[in-house]
Tab-separated table of C-alpha atoms in Angstrom:
chain	number	residue	atom	x	y	z
A	1	MET	CA	45.255	241.425	-202.249
A	2	ALA	CA	47.345	238.604	-200.840
A	3	CYS	CA	45.190	235.781	-199.488
A	4	VAL	CA	45.606	235.440	-195.715
A	5	CYS	CA	42.712	233.043	-195.137
A	6	GLY	CA	43.592	229.933	-193.169
A	7	ALA	CA	47.018	231.220	-192.068
A	8	THR	CA	47.103	230.564	-188.320
A	9	SER	CA	49.820	231.721	-185.941
A	10	ALA	CA	53.267	230.218	-186.243
A	11	VAL	CA	53.234	229.617	-182.489
A	12	ALA	CA	52.899	225.899	-181.680
A	13	ALA	CA	49.279	224.782	-181.289
A	14	GLU	CA	48.226	224.070	-177.709
A	15	ARG	CA	45.890	221.364	-176.444
A	16	PHE	CA	42.400	222.742	-175.899
A	17	ASP	CA	39.000	221.618	-174.627
A	18	PHE	CA	36.403	222.963	-172.216
A	19	GLY	CA	38.268	221.495	-169.259
A	20	VAL	CA	41.359	223.487	-170.206
A	21	LEU	CA	39.254	226.654	-170.527
A	22	ARG	CA	37.577	226.056	-167.183
A	23	GLU	CA	40.949	225.816	-165.435
A	24	LYS	CA	42.117	228.931	-167.242
A	25	ALA	CA	39.091	230.850	-165.938
A	26	LYS	CA	39.522	229.493	-162.408
A	27	THR	CA	43.190	230.485	-162.368
A	28	LEU	CA	42.351	233.925	-163.761
A	29	ALA	CA	39.736	234.525	-161.040
A	30	ALA	CA	42.284	233.683	-158.334
A	31	GLN	CA	44.511	236.522	-159.544
A	32	PRO	CA	43.991	240.301	-159.279
A	33	TYR	CA	42.137	241.762	-162.238
A	34	VAL	CA	44.353	243.218	-164.964
A	35	ALA	CA	42.655	245.747	-167.217
A	36	PRO	CA	43.337	245.505	-170.968
A	37	SER	CA	46.703	247.081	-171.727
A	38	GLY	CA	47.798	248.955	-174.783
A	39	LYS	CA	46.376	252.032	-176.438
A	40	LEU	CA	44.469	252.012	-179.672
A	41	PRO	CA	45.974	254.373	-182.296
A	42	ASP	CA	44.313	257.803	-182.128
A	43	ALA	CA	43.086	257.550	-185.712
A	44	LEU	CA	41.041	254.454	-184.822
A	45	GLN	CA	39.771	255.862	-181.523
A	46	LYS	CA	38.436	258.985	-183.259
A	47	LEU	CA	36.545	257.185	-186.023
A	48	THR	CA	32.910	258.242	-186.385
A	49	TYR	CA	30.166	255.678	-186.903
A	50	ASP	CA	30.095	256.332	-190.662
A	51	GLU	CA	33.890	256.188	-190.950
A	52	TYR	CA	34.058	252.929	-189.045
A	53	ARG	CA	31.496	251.385	-191.408
A	54	ARG	CA	33.780	252.238	-194.332
A	55	ILE	CA	36.273	249.641	-193.082
A	56	ARG	CA	35.165	246.427	-194.747
A	57	PHE	CA	36.405	242.890	-194.499
A	58	HIS	CA	37.625	241.421	-197.803
A	59	ASP	CA	35.494	238.473	-198.903
A	60	GLN	CA	38.644	236.740	-200.160
A	61	ALA	CA	40.000	236.676	-196.608
A	62	THR	CA	36.943	234.919	-195.179
A	63	TRP	CA	38.147	232.172	-192.843
A	64	TRP	CA	37.522	228.633	-194.237
A	65	ARG	CA	36.116	229.972	-197.539
A	66	SER	CA	38.912	228.470	-199.620
A	67	GLU	CA	38.057	225.098	-198.056
A	68	LYS	CA	34.356	225.610	-198.854
A	69	LEU	CA	33.254	224.764	-195.332
A	70	PRO	CA	29.593	225.413	-194.374
A	71	PHE	CA	30.524	227.736	-191.504
A	72	GLN	CA	32.929	230.604	-192.193
A	73	LEU	CA	34.260	233.565	-190.205
A	74	GLN	CA	34.882	237.222	-190.895
A	75	PHE	CA	36.506	239.590	-188.404
A	76	PHE	CA	35.581	243.041	-187.105
A	77	HIS	CA	38.182	245.789	-187.076
A	78	LEU	CA	39.028	247.762	-183.951
A	79	GLY	CA	37.863	251.390	-183.770
A	80	PHE	CA	34.854	253.596	-182.965
A	81	TYR	CA	33.345	252.053	-179.766
A	82	PHE	CA	35.549	248.953	-179.942
A	83	HIS	CA	38.911	249.741	-178.342
A	84	GLU	CA	39.859	246.443	-176.662
A	85	PRO	CA	41.222	243.633	-178.867
A	86	VAL	CA	40.135	240.024	-178.532
A	87	THR	CA	42.235	236.994	-179.384
A	88	ILE	CA	40.571	234.461	-181.679
A	89	HIS	CA	41.854	230.895	-182.005
A	90	GLU	CA	41.078	228.144	-184.477
A	91	VAL	CA	40.760	224.687	-182.916
A	92	ARG	CA	41.728	221.699	-185.062
A	93	ASP	CA	41.738	218.166	-183.677
A	94	GLY	CA	41.877	219.414	-180.107
A	95	ARG	CA	44.775	221.834	-180.727
A	96	ALA	CA	44.357	225.630	-180.746
A	97	SER	CA	46.272	228.218	-182.789
A	98	ALA	CA	45.747	231.984	-182.751
A	99	ILE	CA	44.411	233.668	-185.897
A	100	PRO	CA	46.720	236.643	-186.552
A	101	PHE	CA	45.543	240.109	-187.543
A	102	ALA	CA	46.571	241.230	-191.020
A	103	LYS	CA	45.679	244.606	-192.499
A	104	GLU	CA	45.374	242.878	-195.889
A	105	MET	CA	42.139	241.370	-194.588
A	106	PHE	CA	40.456	244.790	-194.751
A	107	ASP	CA	39.516	247.481	-197.264
A	108	TYR	CA	40.069	250.867	-195.564
A	109	ASP	CA	38.388	252.935	-198.301
A	110	ARG	CA	41.221	255.520	-198.274
A	111	LEU	CA	40.713	256.414	-194.596
A	112	PRO	CA	43.826	258.274	-193.318
A	113	LEU	CA	44.725	255.830	-190.538
A	114	GLY	CA	48.500	255.809	-190.905
A	115	GLU	CA	50.556	252.769	-189.952
A	116	LEU	CA	48.706	250.125	-187.963
A	117	PRO	CA	50.548	247.746	-185.598
A	118	ALA	CA	50.986	244.218	-186.938
A	119	SER	CA	49.712	242.931	-183.581
A	120	LEU	CA	46.567	245.109	-183.578
A	121	GLY	CA	44.085	242.254	-183.111
A	122	PHE	CA	40.358	242.080	-183.806
A	123	ALA	CA	37.249	243.563	-182.184
A	124	GLY	CA	35.189	240.390	-182.721
A	125	PHE	CA	33.836	238.199	-185.498
A	126	ARG	CA	30.761	237.330	-187.538
A	127	ILE	CA	29.591	233.854	-188.504
A	128	LEU	CA	28.514	232.983	-192.051
A	129	TYR	CA	26.311	230.008	-192.970
A	130	PRO	CA	23.949	229.235	-195.916
A	131	LEU	CA	20.757	229.795	-193.904
A	132	ASN	CA	18.609	231.680	-196.434
A	133	LYS	CA	21.229	231.882	-199.177
A	134	ALA	CA	24.960	231.217	-199.565
A	135	SER	CA	27.279	233.045	-197.129
A	136	ASP	CA	24.517	234.558	-194.995
A	137	GLU	CA	25.611	236.314	-191.820
A	138	ILE	CA	23.845	234.382	-189.063
A	139	GLY	CA	25.573	235.709	-185.951
A	140	ALA	CA	28.166	238.025	-184.450
A	141	PHE	CA	30.183	238.331	-181.244
A	142	LEU	CA	31.178	241.966	-180.809
A	143	GLY	CA	31.695	244.207	-177.786
A	144	ALA	CA	31.892	243.236	-174.089
A	145	SER	CA	30.079	239.869	-173.855
A	146	TYR	CA	27.376	240.709	-176.411
A	147	PHE	CA	26.315	238.400	-179.231
A	148	ARG	CA	23.430	238.229	-181.696
A	149	LEU	CA	22.128	235.391	-183.860
A	150	LEU	CA	19.502	234.922	-186.548
A	151	CYS	CA	17.012	232.253	-187.462
A	152	ARG	CA	15.717	231.752	-190.995
A	153	GLY	CA	13.831	234.831	-192.238
A	154	ALA	CA	14.839	237.066	-189.322
A	155	HIS	CA	16.665	240.406	-189.167
A	156	TYR	CA	19.007	241.464	-186.353
A	157	GLY	CA	17.262	242.774	-183.260
A	158	LEU	CA	17.902	242.052	-179.591
A	159	SER	CA	21.195	240.762	-178.170
A	160	ALA	CA	22.244	238.163	-175.643
A	161	ARG	CA	25.191	238.522	-173.264
A	162	GLY	CA	27.484	236.247	-171.342
A	163	LEU	CA	26.773	237.905	-167.992
A	164	ALA	CA	25.164	241.016	-166.476
A	165	LEU	CA	26.684	242.459	-163.300
A	166	ASN	CA	24.997	245.020	-161.040
A	167	THR	CA	22.547	246.135	-163.724
A	168	ALA	CA	20.453	249.101	-162.505
A	169	GLU	CA	22.295	249.109	-159.168
A	170	PRO	CA	23.261	252.435	-157.518
A	171	GLY	CA	27.012	251.876	-157.972
A	172	GLY	CA	26.710	251.456	-161.722
A	173	GLU	CA	26.807	248.429	-164.015
A	174	GLU	CA	29.949	246.399	-164.685
A	175	PHE	CA	30.373	244.986	-168.190
A	176	PRO	CA	32.418	241.766	-168.365
A	177	ARG	CA	34.046	241.074	-171.712
A	178	PHE	CA	34.879	238.015	-173.738
A	179	LYS	CA	38.631	238.570	-174.074
A	180	GLU	CA	39.512	235.362	-175.903
A	181	PHE	CA	37.671	232.996	-178.269
A	182	TRP	CA	38.281	229.485	-179.594
A	183	VAL	CA	36.319	228.292	-182.648
A	184	GLU	CA	36.330	224.631	-183.666
A	185	LYS	CA	36.986	224.055	-187.352
A	186	PRO	CA	33.772	222.515	-188.710
A	187	ALA	CA	33.532	219.402	-190.862
A	188	ARG	CA	32.497	219.729	-194.513
A	189	ASP	CA	28.968	218.546	-193.704
A	190	ALA	CA	28.660	220.333	-190.331
A	191	ARG	CA	25.296	221.766	-189.289
A	192	GLU	CA	26.566	222.981	-185.930
A	193	LEU	CA	29.397	225.302	-184.943
A	194	THR	CA	31.071	225.044	-181.537
A	195	LEU	CA	32.986	227.937	-180.026
A	196	TYR	CA	34.317	228.879	-176.606
A	197	ALA	CA	34.953	232.171	-174.796
A	198	LEU	CA	36.937	233.345	-171.783
A	199	LEU	CA	35.077	235.987	-169.770
A	200	ASP	CA	36.908	238.511	-167.608
A	201	SER	CA	36.096	241.590	-165.533
A	202	ARG	CA	36.986	243.288	-162.282
A	203	SER	CA	34.603	241.009	-160.339
A	204	VAL	CA	34.496	237.670	-162.218
A	205	ALA	CA	36.136	235.314	-164.674
A	206	GLY	CA	34.282	232.624	-166.588
A	207	ALA	CA	34.389	229.856	-169.185
A	208	TYR	CA	31.686	229.533	-171.876
A	209	ARG	CA	30.879	226.950	-174.522
A	210	PHE	CA	28.407	227.709	-177.336
A	211	ALA	CA	27.011	225.040	-179.704
A	212	ILE	CA	25.195	226.918	-182.491
A	213	LYS	CA	22.647	225.112	-184.701
A	214	PRO	CA	21.129	227.460	-187.337
A	215	GLY	CA	17.708	226.797	-188.847
A	216	ASP	CA	14.064	227.848	-188.868
A	217	GLU	CA	14.749	228.222	-185.164
A	218	THR	CA	18.421	228.805	-184.372
A	219	VAL	CA	19.313	226.962	-181.189
A	220	VAL	CA	22.371	227.674	-179.045
A	221	ASP	CA	23.335	225.361	-176.189
A	222	VAL	CA	25.333	227.333	-173.626
A	223	GLN	CA	27.512	225.883	-170.882
A	224	ALA	CA	28.800	228.509	-168.455
A	225	VAL	CA	31.057	228.373	-165.405
A	226	VAL	CA	31.573	231.678	-163.558
A	227	PHE	CA	34.194	232.244	-160.824
A	228	PRO	CA	33.743	235.431	-158.751
A	229	ARG	CA	36.842	237.416	-157.757
A	230	THR	CA	34.832	239.575	-155.382
A	231	ALA	CA	31.295	239.598	-154.022
A	232	VAL	CA	28.745	240.766	-156.613
A	233	ALA	CA	25.525	242.520	-155.578
A	234	VAL	CA	23.495	241.331	-158.597
A	235	LEU	CA	24.773	238.540	-160.821
A	236	GLY	CA	22.551	238.229	-163.891
A	237	ALA	CA	22.765	234.952	-165.835
A	238	ALA	CA	21.589	234.446	-169.426
A	239	PRO	CA	20.962	238.177	-169.915
A	240	LEU	CA	19.013	239.548	-172.880
A	241	THR	CA	19.174	243.175	-174.017
A	242	SER	CA	16.586	244.833	-176.263
A	243	MET	CA	14.891	248.080	-177.254
A	244	PHE	CA	11.334	249.275	-176.631
A	245	TRP	CA	10.370	252.812	-177.583
A	246	TYR	CA	6.586	252.742	-178.000
A	247	ALA	CA	3.672	250.496	-179.022
A	248	GLU	CA	-0.129	250.509	-178.765
A	249	ASN	CA	0.111	250.791	-174.955
A	250	ALA	CA	1.967	254.123	-175.182
A	251	GLN	CA	1.377	257.381	-177.019
A	252	ARG	CA	3.144	257.635	-180.362
A	253	PRO	CA	5.514	260.608	-180.797
A	254	ALA	CA	3.812	263.316	-182.836
A	255	ASP	CA	6.617	263.495	-185.414
A	256	ASP	CA	6.941	259.746	-186.165
A	257	PHE	CA	4.789	258.074	-188.823
A	258	ARG	CA	5.277	254.520	-187.518
A	259	PRO	CA	2.571	252.978	-185.291
A	260	GLU	CA	5.102	251.045	-183.169
A	261	VAL	CA	8.892	250.929	-182.709
A	262	HIS	CA	10.510	248.122	-180.720
A	263	ASP	CA	12.789	245.084	-181.004
A	264	SER	CA	10.732	243.261	-178.369
A	265	ASP	CA	7.254	243.942	-177.024
A	266	GLY	CA	7.112	241.736	-173.950
A	267	LEU	CA	8.708	239.438	-171.388
A	268	LEU	CA	7.351	235.888	-171.282
A	269	LEU	CA	7.906	233.563	-168.324
A	270	HIS	CA	7.070	229.885	-167.796
A	271	PHE	CA	6.952	229.099	-164.092
A	272	SER	CA	7.554	225.714	-162.466
A	273	SER	CA	3.834	225.692	-161.573
A	274	GLY	CA	3.011	225.523	-165.279
A	275	GLU	CA	1.725	229.102	-165.466
A	276	TRP	CA	2.713	231.231	-168.461
A	277	LEU	CA	2.988	234.960	-167.709
A	278	TRP	CA	3.212	237.796	-170.237
A	279	ARG	CA	4.499	241.219	-169.187
A	280	PRO	CA	4.099	243.855	-171.956
A	281	LEU	CA	7.128	246.143	-172.061
A	282	THR	CA	6.892	249.846	-171.336
A	283	ASN	CA	9.036	252.927	-171.820
A	284	PRO	CA	8.732	254.270	-168.256
A	285	ARG	CA	9.134	257.840	-167.043
A	286	ALA	CA	11.769	256.627	-164.553
A	287	LEU	CA	13.928	253.532	-164.166
A	288	GLN	CA	11.715	250.532	-163.451
A	289	VAL	CA	12.939	247.178	-162.053
A	290	THR	CA	10.636	244.201	-161.532
A	291	SER	CA	11.442	240.696	-160.229
A	292	PHE	CA	9.579	237.438	-160.838
A	293	SER	CA	10.619	234.733	-158.359
A	294	ASP	CA	10.440	230.968	-158.831
A	295	GLN	CA	12.026	227.654	-157.891
A	296	ASN	CA	13.403	225.881	-160.983
A	297	LEU	CA	11.931	228.229	-163.567
A	298	ARG	CA	11.089	226.507	-166.861
A	299	GLY	CA	12.028	229.431	-169.087
A	300	PHE	CA	11.919	233.142	-169.872
A	301	GLY	CA	12.505	235.372	-172.856
A	302	LEU	CA	12.099	238.719	-174.565
A	303	LEU	CA	9.694	238.280	-177.459
A	304	GLN	CA	8.690	240.241	-180.520
A	305	ARG	CA	5.093	239.015	-180.565
A	306	ASP	CA	3.565	241.400	-183.105
A	307	ARG	CA	4.577	240.103	-186.567
A	308	GLU	CA	2.373	242.362	-188.719
A	309	PHE	CA	4.249	244.759	-191.011
A	310	ALA	CA	1.346	247.197	-190.693
A	311	SER	CA	2.125	247.535	-186.981
A	312	TYR	CA	5.464	249.181	-187.832
A	313	GLU	CA	5.342	250.381	-191.483
A	314	ASP	CA	9.148	250.428	-191.531
A	315	LEU	CA	10.764	249.332	-194.813
A	316	GLU	CA	14.292	249.746	-193.432
A	317	ALA	CA	14.266	248.432	-189.847
A	318	TYR	CA	12.041	245.374	-190.471
A	319	TYR	CA	10.829	245.404	-186.867
A	320	HIS	CA	8.194	242.799	-187.762
A	321	ALA	CA	11.025	240.329	-188.476
A	322	ARG	CA	13.121	240.900	-185.361
A	323	PRO	CA	13.693	237.575	-183.569
A	324	SER	CA	12.496	236.584	-180.124
A	325	VAL	CA	14.905	234.837	-177.745
A	326	TRP	CA	13.676	232.173	-175.354
A	327	VAL	CA	15.958	230.963	-172.543
A	328	GLU	CA	15.375	227.319	-171.603
A	329	PRO	CA	17.245	226.121	-168.488
A	330	LEU	CA	18.952	222.756	-168.929
A	331	GLY	CA	18.812	221.075	-165.555
A	332	GLU	CA	17.456	222.694	-162.408
A	333	TRP	CA	18.493	226.278	-161.667
A	334	GLY	CA	17.066	226.257	-158.146
A	335	ALA	CA	15.663	229.319	-156.411
A	336	GLY	CA	15.999	232.731	-157.989
A	337	ALA	CA	14.199	235.407	-159.961
A	338	VAL	CA	13.981	236.843	-163.445
A	339	ARG	CA	14.690	240.553	-163.210
A	340	LEU	CA	13.267	242.937	-165.809
A	341	VAL	CA	14.909	246.363	-166.156
A	342	GLU	CA	13.104	249.065	-168.161
A	343	ILE	CA	14.994	252.306	-168.765
A	344	PRO	CA	13.444	255.526	-170.118
A	345	THR	CA	14.484	256.395	-173.661
A	346	ALA	CA	13.570	259.024	-176.249
A	347	ARG	CA	15.336	257.258	-179.151
A	348	GLU	CA	15.132	253.928	-180.925
A	349	ILE	CA	18.928	253.551	-181.005
A	350	ASP	CA	19.116	252.964	-177.243
A	351	ASP	CA	18.935	249.456	-175.793
A	352	ASN	CA	16.749	250.194	-172.783
A	353	ILE	CA	15.411	246.741	-171.843
A	354	VAL	CA	17.337	244.046	-169.946
A	355	ALA	CA	16.119	240.690	-168.591
A	356	PHE	CA	18.197	238.082	-166.750
A	357	TRP	CA	18.101	235.344	-164.115
A	358	VAL	CA	19.401	236.169	-160.630
A	359	PRO	CA	20.183	233.122	-158.447
A	360	ALA	CA	18.878	233.407	-154.892
A	361	LYS	CA	22.335	232.559	-153.569
A	362	ALA	CA	25.094	234.236	-155.551
A	363	PRO	CA	28.429	232.389	-155.516
A	364	ARG	CA	31.156	233.797	-153.302
A	365	PRO	CA	34.828	234.107	-154.238
A	366	GLY	CA	36.306	230.604	-154.359
A	367	GLN	CA	32.968	229.111	-155.487
A	368	ALA	CA	31.709	228.478	-159.000
A	369	LEU	CA	28.330	229.162	-160.578
A	370	GLU	CA	27.610	226.500	-163.218
A	371	LEU	CA	24.643	226.897	-165.532
A	372	SER	CA	23.566	225.244	-168.766
A	373	TYR	CA	20.790	226.634	-170.892
A	374	ARG	CA	19.430	226.682	-174.437
A	375	LEU	CA	18.781	229.896	-176.365
A	376	HIS	CA	16.029	229.715	-178.981
A	377	TRP	CA	16.288	232.504	-181.587
A	378	THR	CA	12.882	232.281	-183.219
A	379	LEU	CA	10.017	233.975	-185.024
A	380	ALA	CA	7.531	231.557	-183.414
A	381	ALA	CA	5.052	232.364	-180.641
A	382	VAL	CA	6.722	230.136	-177.952
A	383	SER	CA	3.703	229.970	-175.599
A	384	PRO	CA	1.143	227.240	-176.415
A	385	ALA	CA	-1.624	228.936	-174.405
A	386	GLY	CA	-3.938	231.723	-175.506
A	387	ARG	CA	-1.649	234.733	-175.800
A	388	ALA	CA	-2.099	238.395	-174.887
A	389	ILE	CA	-1.462	240.058	-178.239
A	390	ALA	CA	-2.342	243.706	-177.581
A	391	THR	CA	-2.648	246.087	-174.643
A	392	ARG	CA	-4.423	249.432	-174.943
A	393	LEU	CA	-5.258	252.142	-172.420
A	394	ALA	CA	-7.994	254.767	-172.624
A	395	ALA	CA	-9.303	257.607	-170.493
A	396	VAL	CA	-12.532	257.128	-168.526
A	397	PRO	CA	-14.927	260.112	-168.811
A	398	GLY	CA	-15.673	261.592	-165.408
A	399	ARG	CA	-12.835	259.741	-163.688
A	400	GLU	CA	-9.637	261.720	-164.072
A	401	MET	CA	-7.277	259.159	-162.511
A	402	ALA	CA	-8.866	255.960	-163.844
A	403	LYS	CA	-7.893	254.076	-166.997
A	404	ARG	CA	-9.766	251.604	-169.118
A	405	PHE	CA	-7.627	248.649	-170.133
A	406	ILE	CA	-8.333	246.699	-173.333
A	407	VAL	CA	-6.459	243.391	-173.574
A	408	ASP	CA	-6.758	241.149	-176.650
A	409	PHE	CA	-6.095	237.405	-176.428
A	410	ALA	CA	-5.563	234.981	-179.318
A	411	GLY	CA	-4.262	231.504	-180.063
A	412	GLY	CA	-4.422	228.250	-178.182
A	413	GLU	CA	-8.000	226.968	-177.936
A	414	LEU	CA	-9.610	230.408	-177.995
A	415	LYS	CA	-10.517	230.319	-181.683
A	416	ALA	CA	-12.779	227.336	-181.133
A	417	LEU	CA	-14.798	229.171	-178.481
A	418	ALA	CA	-17.406	230.752	-180.693
A	419	ALA	CA	-20.236	231.621	-178.326
A	420	GLU	CA	-20.508	234.750	-176.231
A	421	GLY	CA	-20.068	233.916	-172.582
A	422	SER	CA	-17.832	230.935	-173.305
A	423	VAL	CA	-15.119	232.395	-171.112
A	424	GLU	CA	-14.917	234.747	-168.181
A	425	PRO	CA	-12.191	237.313	-167.455
A	426	VAL	CA	-10.350	237.088	-164.163
A	427	VAL	CA	-8.858	240.479	-163.270
A	428	THR	CA	-6.847	241.126	-160.123
A	429	VAL	CA	-5.402	244.432	-158.986
A	430	VAL	CA	-2.476	243.073	-157.008
A	431	SER	CA	-1.353	246.364	-155.503
A	432	GLY	CA	-1.587	250.129	-155.809
A	433	GLY	CA	-5.234	250.512	-156.779
A	434	LYS	CA	-8.645	248.911	-157.240
A	435	LEU	CA	-10.907	247.502	-159.910
A	436	ALA	CA	-13.438	250.283	-160.508
A	437	GLU	CA	-15.888	248.382	-162.747
A	438	PRO	CA	-16.636	244.694	-163.297
A	439	PRO	CA	-14.556	243.291	-166.180
A	440	THR	CA	-16.170	242.286	-169.468
A	441	VAL	CA	-15.121	239.972	-172.293
A	442	GLN	CA	-16.356	239.583	-175.858
A	443	ARG	CA	-15.359	237.723	-178.965
A	444	ASN	CA	-14.010	239.841	-181.829
A	445	ILE	CA	-16.067	238.648	-184.804
A	446	PHE	CA	-13.543	240.115	-187.258
A	447	SER	CA	-10.453	238.340	-185.940
A	448	GLU	CA	-11.951	235.490	-183.836
A	449	ASN	CA	-9.838	236.764	-180.926
A	450	TRP	CA	-11.181	237.606	-177.470
A	451	ARG	CA	-11.121	241.023	-175.806
A	452	ALA	CA	-11.170	241.714	-172.074
A	453	ALA	CA	-11.970	245.208	-170.808
A	454	PHE	CA	-11.863	246.664	-167.308
A	455	VAL	CA	-11.362	249.935	-165.441
A	456	VAL	CA	-8.660	250.425	-162.811
A	457	GLU	CA	-8.345	253.333	-160.418
A	458	PRO	CA	-5.002	254.014	-158.663
A	459	ALA	CA	-4.750	254.555	-154.926
A	460	ALA	CA	-2.509	257.578	-155.478
A	461	LYS	CA	-1.421	259.640	-158.460
A	462	ASP	CA	2.231	258.532	-158.499
A	463	ARG	CA	1.841	255.019	-157.105
A	464	PRO	CA	2.424	252.114	-159.558
A	465	VAL	CA	-0.450	249.675	-159.983
A	466	GLU	CA	0.145	245.951	-160.539
A	467	ILE	CA	-2.637	244.266	-162.542
A	468	ARG	CA	-3.221	240.715	-163.784
A	469	CYS	CA	-5.771	239.221	-166.151
A	470	TYR	CA	-6.532	235.856	-167.749
A	471	LEU	CA	-9.473	234.060	-169.364
A	472	LYS	CA	-11.019	230.854	-168.040
A	473	LYS	CA	-14.136	228.669	-168.158
A	474	GLY	CA	-14.958	226.989	-164.906
A	475	GLU	CA	-11.675	225.672	-163.563
A	476	ARG	CA	-10.068	225.528	-166.996
A	477	VAL	CA	-7.660	228.364	-167.847
A	478	PHE	CA	-7.403	229.139	-171.575
A	479	THR	CA	-4.751	231.859	-171.600
A	480	GLU	CA	-1.475	232.931	-170.150
A	481	THR	CA	-1.574	235.530	-167.386
A	482	TRP	CA	-1.332	239.093	-168.650
A	483	SER	CA	0.638	241.077	-166.063
A	484	TYR	CA	1.011	244.845	-166.246
A	485	LEU	CA	2.697	247.507	-164.127
A	486	TRP	CA	0.833	250.754	-164.734
A	487	SER	CA	2.374	254.069	-163.668
A	488	PRO	CA	-0.497	256.615	-163.484
């Protein structure tokens, strides 16, 4: 195979920085939207999942490998679900040159694809870095505005996106796409990779900068400027997309041996008031959308809180090692709400959970939405307070509509509270029902955790019930607020 690594386009390099990209996005938004042109060859469009996986990138063609740089790139081929090419540039000393497609970069494993255009382009790219071992894949940008990253010891799970538009709205969701990327060539001792992306869709255009710092916790600083072309009903910033099929708060399918299956098991929020709130995820019978409002929210994220292998028993999916992603606003975001979307699913291959920030005042055409935030890809707990670690529901004999809720708390200062009666449970049925029995709390002598139990009765059979619970002693609160939306 002829080596094509490091061979940028012969077209003269152009000056590039975030200011240039911002102007490019602003100019693009002032023009009518132009859908991607060109048709992918039929042979690539008709590839099955297994056939697409047979197309492999040659290690010898890895970008920057011959220069032995710490960060390196490999490219994804077009085909299967990925029909729209992206342009990828290398940035050296403030000048950008396009990285050309070359079929010699790929092993096609004898697939009958025929002649491929020299200008085919790429579907996206993966990032390599010696995180656990040499040439580890630590991230990928592939499809629409989706990207995934890894911290040390983690396996791929949930995804982040550049933007979510009209998610769960009646008119259908719009999926903006990163159509063009610029990646700065790293120094030989670099521990951070900087890349940029141009976002485009029927309703918006945008400029993004990502500074990626891999480690025990992989941190990504994101700078985003979004220019609307048209009014958008729901503009979702810093969106996260995950999968939740079932856990201890839902009945396990009869034909599945695994106790739990999910990439994330809850939404965590840190409000400007200082309160931490944990919302366990559910797989609802019907589409479920919940909003959590705040002024200058401190953070939110989709977390995989249960790290025990025994909770999943899956030697292939490694659900216990799926990362959590915490979104930390940089600067004040003002008024708005985190919106949680839960979509019914009967399969673990469906991403059915979405969470994002919706500003109270969406920008109008001619205005810009500017946000900076930090993404923490982590296996850590995030919340410093006592955490709700398990939610279980049980029938109540003699009360057909009622449910007994069992909520376990751990962490923070709870372990030091050894005596019975050290804390009291505070349970509130916010709407849709009533507390049918006084709540109780007891220390689990086997785990040194604390367990709250209470019975809730709904006002009507099909009316959702909003419930909250936390543990305190006097005026001192020891735990985050457990918040649950129960559909009887």
